[in-house]
Coordinates of C-alpha atoms and ligand atoms in Angstrom, one line a residue:
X1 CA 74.0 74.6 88.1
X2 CA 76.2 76.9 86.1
X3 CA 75.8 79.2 83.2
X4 CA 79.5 79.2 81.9
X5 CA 79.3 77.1 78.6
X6 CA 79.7 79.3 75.4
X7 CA 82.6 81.0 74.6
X8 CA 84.7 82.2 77.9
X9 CA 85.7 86.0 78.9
X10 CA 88.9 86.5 79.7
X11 CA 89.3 89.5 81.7
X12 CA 92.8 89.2 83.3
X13 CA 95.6 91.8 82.5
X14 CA 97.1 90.0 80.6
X15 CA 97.3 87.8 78.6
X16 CA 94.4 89.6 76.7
X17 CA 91.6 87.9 74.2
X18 CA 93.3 87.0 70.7
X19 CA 91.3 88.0 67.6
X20 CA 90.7 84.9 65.9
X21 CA 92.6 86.9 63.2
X22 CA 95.4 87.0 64.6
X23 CA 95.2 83.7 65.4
X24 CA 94.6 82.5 61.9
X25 CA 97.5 84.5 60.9
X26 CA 99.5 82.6 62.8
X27 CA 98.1 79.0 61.4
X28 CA 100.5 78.3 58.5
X29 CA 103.7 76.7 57.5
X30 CA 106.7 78.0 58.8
X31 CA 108.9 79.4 55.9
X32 CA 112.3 80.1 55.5
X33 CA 114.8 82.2 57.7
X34 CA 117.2 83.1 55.2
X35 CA 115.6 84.9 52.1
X36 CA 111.8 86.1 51.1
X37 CA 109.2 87.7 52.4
X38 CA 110.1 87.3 56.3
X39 CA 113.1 89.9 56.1
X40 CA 110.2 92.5 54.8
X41 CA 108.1 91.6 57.3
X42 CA 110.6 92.4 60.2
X43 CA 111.5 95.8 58.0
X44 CA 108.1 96.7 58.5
X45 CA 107.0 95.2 62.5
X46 CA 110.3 97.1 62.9
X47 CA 109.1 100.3 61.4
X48 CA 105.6 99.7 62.9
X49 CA 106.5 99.2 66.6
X50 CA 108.7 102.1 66.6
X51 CA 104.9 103.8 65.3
X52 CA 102.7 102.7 67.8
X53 CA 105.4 103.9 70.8
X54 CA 105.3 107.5 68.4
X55 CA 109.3 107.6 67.9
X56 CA 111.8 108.3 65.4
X57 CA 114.2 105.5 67.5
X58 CA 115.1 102.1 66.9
X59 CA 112.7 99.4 67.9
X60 CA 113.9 95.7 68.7
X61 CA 112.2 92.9 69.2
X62 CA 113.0 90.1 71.5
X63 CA 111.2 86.6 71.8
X64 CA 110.6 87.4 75.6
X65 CA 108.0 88.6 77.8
X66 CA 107.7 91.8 79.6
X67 CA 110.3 90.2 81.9
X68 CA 112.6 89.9 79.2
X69 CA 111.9 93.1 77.8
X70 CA 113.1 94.4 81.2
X71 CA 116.4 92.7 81.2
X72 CA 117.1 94.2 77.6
X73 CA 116.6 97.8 78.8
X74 CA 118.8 97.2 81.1
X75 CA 121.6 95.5 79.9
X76 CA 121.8 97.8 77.1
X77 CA 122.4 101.2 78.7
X78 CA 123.9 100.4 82.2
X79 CA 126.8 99.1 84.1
X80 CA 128.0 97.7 87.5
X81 CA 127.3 100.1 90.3
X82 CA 125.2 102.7 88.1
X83 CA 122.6 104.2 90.1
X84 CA 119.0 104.4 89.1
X85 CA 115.6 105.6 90.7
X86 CA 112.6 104.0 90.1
X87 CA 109.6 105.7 90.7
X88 CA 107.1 103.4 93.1
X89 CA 103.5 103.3 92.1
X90 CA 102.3 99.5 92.4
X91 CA 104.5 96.5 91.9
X92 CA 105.9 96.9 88.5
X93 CA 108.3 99.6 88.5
X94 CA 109.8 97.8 91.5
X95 CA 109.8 94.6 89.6
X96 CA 112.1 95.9 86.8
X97 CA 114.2 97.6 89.5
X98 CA 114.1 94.9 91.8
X99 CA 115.9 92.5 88.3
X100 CA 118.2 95.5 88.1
X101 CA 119.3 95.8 91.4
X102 CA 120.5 91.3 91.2
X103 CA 122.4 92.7 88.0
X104 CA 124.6 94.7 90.4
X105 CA 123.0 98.3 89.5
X106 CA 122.0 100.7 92.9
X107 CA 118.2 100.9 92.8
X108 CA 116.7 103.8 95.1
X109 CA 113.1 103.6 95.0
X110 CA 111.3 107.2 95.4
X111 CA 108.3 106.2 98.1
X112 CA 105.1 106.3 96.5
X113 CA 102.2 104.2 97.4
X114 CA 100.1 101.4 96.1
X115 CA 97.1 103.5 95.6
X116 CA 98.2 106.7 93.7
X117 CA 100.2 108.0 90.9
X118 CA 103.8 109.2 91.0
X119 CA 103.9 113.0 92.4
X120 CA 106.1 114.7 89.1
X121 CA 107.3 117.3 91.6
X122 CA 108.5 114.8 93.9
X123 CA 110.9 113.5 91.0
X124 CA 112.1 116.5 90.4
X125 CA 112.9 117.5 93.9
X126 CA 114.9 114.3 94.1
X127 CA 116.6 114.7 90.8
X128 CA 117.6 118.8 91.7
X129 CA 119.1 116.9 95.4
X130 CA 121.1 114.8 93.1
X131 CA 123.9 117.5 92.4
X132 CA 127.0 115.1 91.0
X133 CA 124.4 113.8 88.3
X134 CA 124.8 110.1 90.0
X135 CA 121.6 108.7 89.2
X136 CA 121.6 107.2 85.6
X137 CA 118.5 106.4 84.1
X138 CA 114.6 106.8 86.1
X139 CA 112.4 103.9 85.6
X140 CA 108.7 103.8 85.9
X141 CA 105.6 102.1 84.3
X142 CA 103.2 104.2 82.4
X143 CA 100.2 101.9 83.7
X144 CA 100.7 99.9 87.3
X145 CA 98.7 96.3 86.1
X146 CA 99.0 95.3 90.1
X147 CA 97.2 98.9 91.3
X148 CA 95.1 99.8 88.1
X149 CA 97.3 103.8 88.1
X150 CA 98.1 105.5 85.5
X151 CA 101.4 108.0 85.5
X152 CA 101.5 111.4 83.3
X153 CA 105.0 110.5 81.9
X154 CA 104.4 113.8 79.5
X155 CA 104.6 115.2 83.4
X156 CA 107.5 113.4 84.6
X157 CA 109.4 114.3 81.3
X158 CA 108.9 117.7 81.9
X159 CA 109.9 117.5 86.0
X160 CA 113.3 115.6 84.5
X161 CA 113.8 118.5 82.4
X162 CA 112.6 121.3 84.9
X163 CA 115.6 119.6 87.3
X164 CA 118.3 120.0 84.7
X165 CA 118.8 116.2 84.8
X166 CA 119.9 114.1 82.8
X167 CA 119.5 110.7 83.3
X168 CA 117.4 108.5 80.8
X169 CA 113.7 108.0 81.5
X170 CA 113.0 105.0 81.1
X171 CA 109.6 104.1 80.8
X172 CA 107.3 100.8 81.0
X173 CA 104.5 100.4 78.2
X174 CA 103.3 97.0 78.6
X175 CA 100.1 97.4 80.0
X176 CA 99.3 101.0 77.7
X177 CA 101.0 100.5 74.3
X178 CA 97.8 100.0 72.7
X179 CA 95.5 101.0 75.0
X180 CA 96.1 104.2 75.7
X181 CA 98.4 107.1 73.6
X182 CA 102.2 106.8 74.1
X183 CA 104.2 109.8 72.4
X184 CA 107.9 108.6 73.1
X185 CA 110.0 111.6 71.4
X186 CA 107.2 114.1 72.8
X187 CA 107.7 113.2 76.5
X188 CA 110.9 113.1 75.9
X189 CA 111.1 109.3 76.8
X190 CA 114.6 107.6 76.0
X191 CA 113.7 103.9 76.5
X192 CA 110.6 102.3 76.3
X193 CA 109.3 98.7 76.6
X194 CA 106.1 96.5 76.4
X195 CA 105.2 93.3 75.3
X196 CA 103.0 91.2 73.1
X197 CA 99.7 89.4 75.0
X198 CA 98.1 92.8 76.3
X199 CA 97.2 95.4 74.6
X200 CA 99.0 94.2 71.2
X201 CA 96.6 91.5 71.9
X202 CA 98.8 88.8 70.4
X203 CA 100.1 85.7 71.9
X204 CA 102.5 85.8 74.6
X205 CA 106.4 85.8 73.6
X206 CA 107.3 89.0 72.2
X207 CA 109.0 91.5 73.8
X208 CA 109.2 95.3 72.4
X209 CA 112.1 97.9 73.6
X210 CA 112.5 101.3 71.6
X211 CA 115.3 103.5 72.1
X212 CA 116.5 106.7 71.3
X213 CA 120.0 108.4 70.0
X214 CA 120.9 109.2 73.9
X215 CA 120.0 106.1 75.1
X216 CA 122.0 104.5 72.1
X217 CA 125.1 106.3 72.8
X218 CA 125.1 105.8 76.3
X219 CA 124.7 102.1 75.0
X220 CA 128.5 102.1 73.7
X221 CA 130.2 102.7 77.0
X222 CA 127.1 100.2 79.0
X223 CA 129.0 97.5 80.5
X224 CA 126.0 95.0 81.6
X225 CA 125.4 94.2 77.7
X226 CA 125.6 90.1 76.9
X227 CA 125.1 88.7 73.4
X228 CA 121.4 87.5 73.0
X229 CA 119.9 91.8 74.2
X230 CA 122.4 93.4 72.8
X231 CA 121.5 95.8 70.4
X232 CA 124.5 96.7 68.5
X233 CA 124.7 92.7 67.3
X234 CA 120.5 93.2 66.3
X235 CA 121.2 96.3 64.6
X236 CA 123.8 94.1 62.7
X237 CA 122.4 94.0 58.6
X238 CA 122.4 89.8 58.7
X239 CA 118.2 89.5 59.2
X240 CA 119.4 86.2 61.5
X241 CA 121.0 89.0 63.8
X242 CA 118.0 91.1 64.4
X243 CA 116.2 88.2 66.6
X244 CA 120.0 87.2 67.8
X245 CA 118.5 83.7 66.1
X246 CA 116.2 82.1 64.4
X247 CA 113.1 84.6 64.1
X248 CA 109.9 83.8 66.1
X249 CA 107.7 83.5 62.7
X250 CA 104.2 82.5 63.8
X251 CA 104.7 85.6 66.8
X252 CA 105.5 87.6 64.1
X253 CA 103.0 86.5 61.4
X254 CA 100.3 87.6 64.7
X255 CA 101.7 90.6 65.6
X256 CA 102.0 92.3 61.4
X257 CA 97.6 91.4 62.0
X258 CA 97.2 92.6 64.9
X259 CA 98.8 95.8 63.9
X260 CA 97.1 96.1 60.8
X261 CA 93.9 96.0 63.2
X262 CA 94.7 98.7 65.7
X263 CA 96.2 100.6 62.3
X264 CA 92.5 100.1 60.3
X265 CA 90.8 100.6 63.7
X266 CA 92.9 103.5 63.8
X267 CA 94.7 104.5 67.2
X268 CA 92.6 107.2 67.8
X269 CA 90.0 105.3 67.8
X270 CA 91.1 102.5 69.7
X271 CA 92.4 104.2 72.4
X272 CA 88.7 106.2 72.6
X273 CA 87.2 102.5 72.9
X274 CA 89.1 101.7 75.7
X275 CA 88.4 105.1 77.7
X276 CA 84.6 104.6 76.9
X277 CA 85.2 101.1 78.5
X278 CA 87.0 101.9 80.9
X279 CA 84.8 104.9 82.1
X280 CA 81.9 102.0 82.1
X281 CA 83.5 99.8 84.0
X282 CA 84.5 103.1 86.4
X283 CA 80.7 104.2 86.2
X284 CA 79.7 100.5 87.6
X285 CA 82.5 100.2 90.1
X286 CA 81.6 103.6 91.1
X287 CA 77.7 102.6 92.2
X288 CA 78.7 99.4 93.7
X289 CA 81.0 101.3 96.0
X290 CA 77.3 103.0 97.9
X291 CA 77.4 99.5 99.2
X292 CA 80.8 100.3 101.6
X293 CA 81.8 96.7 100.9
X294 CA 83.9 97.5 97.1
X295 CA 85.6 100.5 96.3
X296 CA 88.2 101.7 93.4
X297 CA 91.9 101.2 94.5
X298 CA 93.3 104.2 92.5
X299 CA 91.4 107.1 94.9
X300 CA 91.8 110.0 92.5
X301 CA 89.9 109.1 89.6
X302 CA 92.4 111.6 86.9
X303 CA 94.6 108.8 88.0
X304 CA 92.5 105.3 87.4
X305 CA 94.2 104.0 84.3
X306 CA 91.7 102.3 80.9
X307 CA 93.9 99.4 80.7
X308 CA 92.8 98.4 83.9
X309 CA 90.6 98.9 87.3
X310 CA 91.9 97.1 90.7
X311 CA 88.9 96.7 93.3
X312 CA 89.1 96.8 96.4
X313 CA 86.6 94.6 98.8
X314 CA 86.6 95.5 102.3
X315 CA 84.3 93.8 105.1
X316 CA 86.0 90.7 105.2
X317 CA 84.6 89.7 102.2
X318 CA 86.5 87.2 100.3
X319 CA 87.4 88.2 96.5
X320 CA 88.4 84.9 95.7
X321 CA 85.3 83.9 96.3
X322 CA 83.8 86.3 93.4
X323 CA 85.9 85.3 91.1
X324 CA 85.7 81.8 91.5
X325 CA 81.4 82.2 91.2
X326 CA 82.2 84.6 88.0
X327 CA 84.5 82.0 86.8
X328 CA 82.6 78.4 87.6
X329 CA 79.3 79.8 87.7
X330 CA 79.1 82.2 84.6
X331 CA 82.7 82.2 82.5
X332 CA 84.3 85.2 83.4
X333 CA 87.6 85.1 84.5
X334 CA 88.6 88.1 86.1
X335 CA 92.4 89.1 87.5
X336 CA 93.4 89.1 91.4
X337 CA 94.7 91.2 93.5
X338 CA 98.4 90.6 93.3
X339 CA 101.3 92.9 95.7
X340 CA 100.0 94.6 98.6
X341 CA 95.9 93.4 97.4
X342 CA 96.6 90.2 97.0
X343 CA 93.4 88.7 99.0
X344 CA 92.1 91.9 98.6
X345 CA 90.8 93.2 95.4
X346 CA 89.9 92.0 91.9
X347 CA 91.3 93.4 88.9
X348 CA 89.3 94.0 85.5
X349 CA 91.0 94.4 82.7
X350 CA 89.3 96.2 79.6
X351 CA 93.1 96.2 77.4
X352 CA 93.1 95.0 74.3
X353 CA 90.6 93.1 71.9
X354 CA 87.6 94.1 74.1
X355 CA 84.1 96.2 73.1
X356 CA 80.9 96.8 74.3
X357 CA 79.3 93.4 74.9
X358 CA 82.6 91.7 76.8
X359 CA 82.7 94.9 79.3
X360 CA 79.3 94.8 79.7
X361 CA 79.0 91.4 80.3
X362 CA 81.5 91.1 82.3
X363 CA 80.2 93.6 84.6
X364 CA 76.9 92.1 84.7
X365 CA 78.2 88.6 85.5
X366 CA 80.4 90.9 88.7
X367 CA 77.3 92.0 90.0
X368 CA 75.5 88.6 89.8
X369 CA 78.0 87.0 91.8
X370 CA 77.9 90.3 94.2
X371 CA 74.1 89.1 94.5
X372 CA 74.7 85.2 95.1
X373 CA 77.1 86.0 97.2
X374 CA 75.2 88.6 99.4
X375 CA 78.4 91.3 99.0
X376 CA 76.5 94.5 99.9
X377 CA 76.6 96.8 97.0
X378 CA 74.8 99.9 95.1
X379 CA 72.1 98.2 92.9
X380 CA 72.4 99.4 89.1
X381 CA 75.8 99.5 88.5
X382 CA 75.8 97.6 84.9
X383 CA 72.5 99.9 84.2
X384 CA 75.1 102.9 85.0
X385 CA 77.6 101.0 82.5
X386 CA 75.0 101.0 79.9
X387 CA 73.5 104.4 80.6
X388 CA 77.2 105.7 80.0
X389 CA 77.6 103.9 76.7
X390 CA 74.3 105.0 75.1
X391 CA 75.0 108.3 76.1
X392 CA 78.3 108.5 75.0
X393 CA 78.2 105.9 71.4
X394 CA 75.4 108.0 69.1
X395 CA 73.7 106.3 66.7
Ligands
LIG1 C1 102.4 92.3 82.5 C2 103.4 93.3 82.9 C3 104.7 93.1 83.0 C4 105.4 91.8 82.9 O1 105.2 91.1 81.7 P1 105.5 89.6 81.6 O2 105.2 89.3 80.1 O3 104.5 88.9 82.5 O4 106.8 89.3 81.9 C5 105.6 94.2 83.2 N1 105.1 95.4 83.4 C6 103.7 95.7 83.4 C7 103.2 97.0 83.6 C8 102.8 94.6 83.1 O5 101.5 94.9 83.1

């Protein structure tokens, strides 16, 4: 017996529910390359990217995934041999330094540790011990997707600065840019990147990086830039040069909806729908954890991100097993644990096109299958979900 037909809830980090808007945008005849209203619409997913990242810089956009995105950050502002520090705090930073370091760059990680943010004072200590200025650029994501953290990069900013340093911070936004604020020139952030099928909530395949007029003049003298990310060749005025190609229309015919959404929503006001959700999803977690048996990866709660909650379940119990009951038994299809929690957690994800019923429904379906399955938990942890929504949403 199941109770999964009906419309399924995808609640993996990404990719993230489409609106059906954004996927009717994208149902239409492809139109020409060369003339017509696709060279305004690039002017203006341009100009709107650069918005939602909160900078004056130039934005590019890459048919790529986050993966991608990395590789163009790269390429554009360093060479052979450069040194960088990546800041650890789950998997990802390590991921973009890991594809740096097989490009030939020096990658020193700073320690940190799956289940806390990055320490702003430890940064700065490393960059003041850096006296010859060798380390280049500092990379670090603003949300970890594998541990559920989120970093204060307004913090981290301000430790670069308090050092005297000046290599380019460099700073991962695909699990946050539209989830959570991102104020680029503020935090005095020189490169940013994200992606499409999270929080931007449209289809996989596009890749975001926004830079600023440092990070573009260290560009010139970069020596690891090839012809497809370059940015000097998209900067170029031809509208074929900008995607190095032909442009990605139906990406691009999602994306100009989906940020006319979060822009009628208004950020503000998205990024306040995903901290209610995500403090009800914390508020559930957060009784089911009297049990002993489940328990929030992140332990200081300032640090849990509302892109995203990892889970921990200890006991022996098996999370593959709850998310194969959520997922056969009731349509829910939640994340794993991936890195150092693989086997070991369950990830939620509350990023993107998400409100009150998904969240709460897919909290209730968790603690159904934390009932079938006889995983010892506090009782009422939906009830606390929906006790801190009608609290907090007046009518
Ligand atoms: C998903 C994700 C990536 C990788 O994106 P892909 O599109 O899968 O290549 C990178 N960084 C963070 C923080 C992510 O959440």
């Amino acid at each position: 017996m199941s109770v999964r037909a009906g419309r399924e809830f995808l609640a993996i980090p990404g990719p993230t529910t489409v609106p059906d808007e954004v996927l009717r945008a994208m149902h239409r005849p492809a139109v020409d390359i060369y003339s017509g209203p696709l060279l305004a619409l690039t002017d203006g997913l341009l100009r709107d990217v650069a918005r939602v990242f909160n900078t004056k810089g130039r934005a590019y956009i890459y048919i790529a995934n986050g993966h991608g995105a990395w590789e163009a950050t790269l390429t554009n502002v360093l060479s052979k041999g450069d040194k960088i520090l990546v800041l650890e705090s789950g998997r990802f930073a390590i991921g973009w330094g890991d594809n740096a370091r097989r490009m030939g760059v020096d990658v020193e990680v700073l320690k940190g540790d799956m289940r806390r943010a990055v320490r702003p004072a430890e940064v700065e200590a490393r960059l003041k011990a850096d006296k010859g200025g060798t380390i280049k650029a500092v990379l670090v994501a603003q949300v970890d997707t594998a541990s559920g953290v989120v970093n204060d990069i307004a913090a981290i900013g301000q430790a670069m600065r308090a050092a005297g340093h000046d290599a380019l911070l460099m700073v991962d936004a695909v699990a946050s840019l539209g989830c959570m604020p991102f104020e680029m020139d503020r935090w005095g952030v020189d490169v940013a990147m994200s992606g499409s099928q999270k929080g931007m909530m449209t289809p996989p395949g596009l890749g975001f990086v926004v830079a600023n007029d440092r990070a573009r003049d260290v560009h010139k003298t970069a020596g690891l830039r090839t012809p497809y990310w370059d940015w000097t060749e998209r900067e170029g005025d031809l509208h074929y040069q900008k995607y190095a190609g032909t442009p990605p229309e139906h990406l691009l015919f999602g994306l100009r909806q989906a940020l006319d959404m979060l822009f009628e929503e208004g950020l503000d006001n998205v990024f306040r729908r995903h901290r209610l959700l995500a403090e009800a999803v914390r508020r559930a977690v957060g009784v089911w954890a009297e049990g002993q048996a489940i328990g929030f990866n992140i332990i200081e709660p300032s640090e849990r991100s509302d892109a995203i909650t990892a889970v921990l379940l200890n006991g022996g119990h098996d999370p593959e097993a709850l998310r194969a009951y959520c997922n056969q038994k009731c349509g829910v299809i939640l994340g794993h644990g991936i890195g150092d929690l693989s086997g070991r957690a369950i990830r939620i994800a509350h990023m993107g096109h998400v409100n009150a019923p998904m969240t709460l429904g897919t909290l209730s379906v968790i603690e159904v299958g934390l009932n079938a399955l006889g995983i010892p938990h506090g009782k009422g942890g939906a009830q606390a979900a929906i006790d801190w929504l009608g609290e907090q949403v007046k009518a």
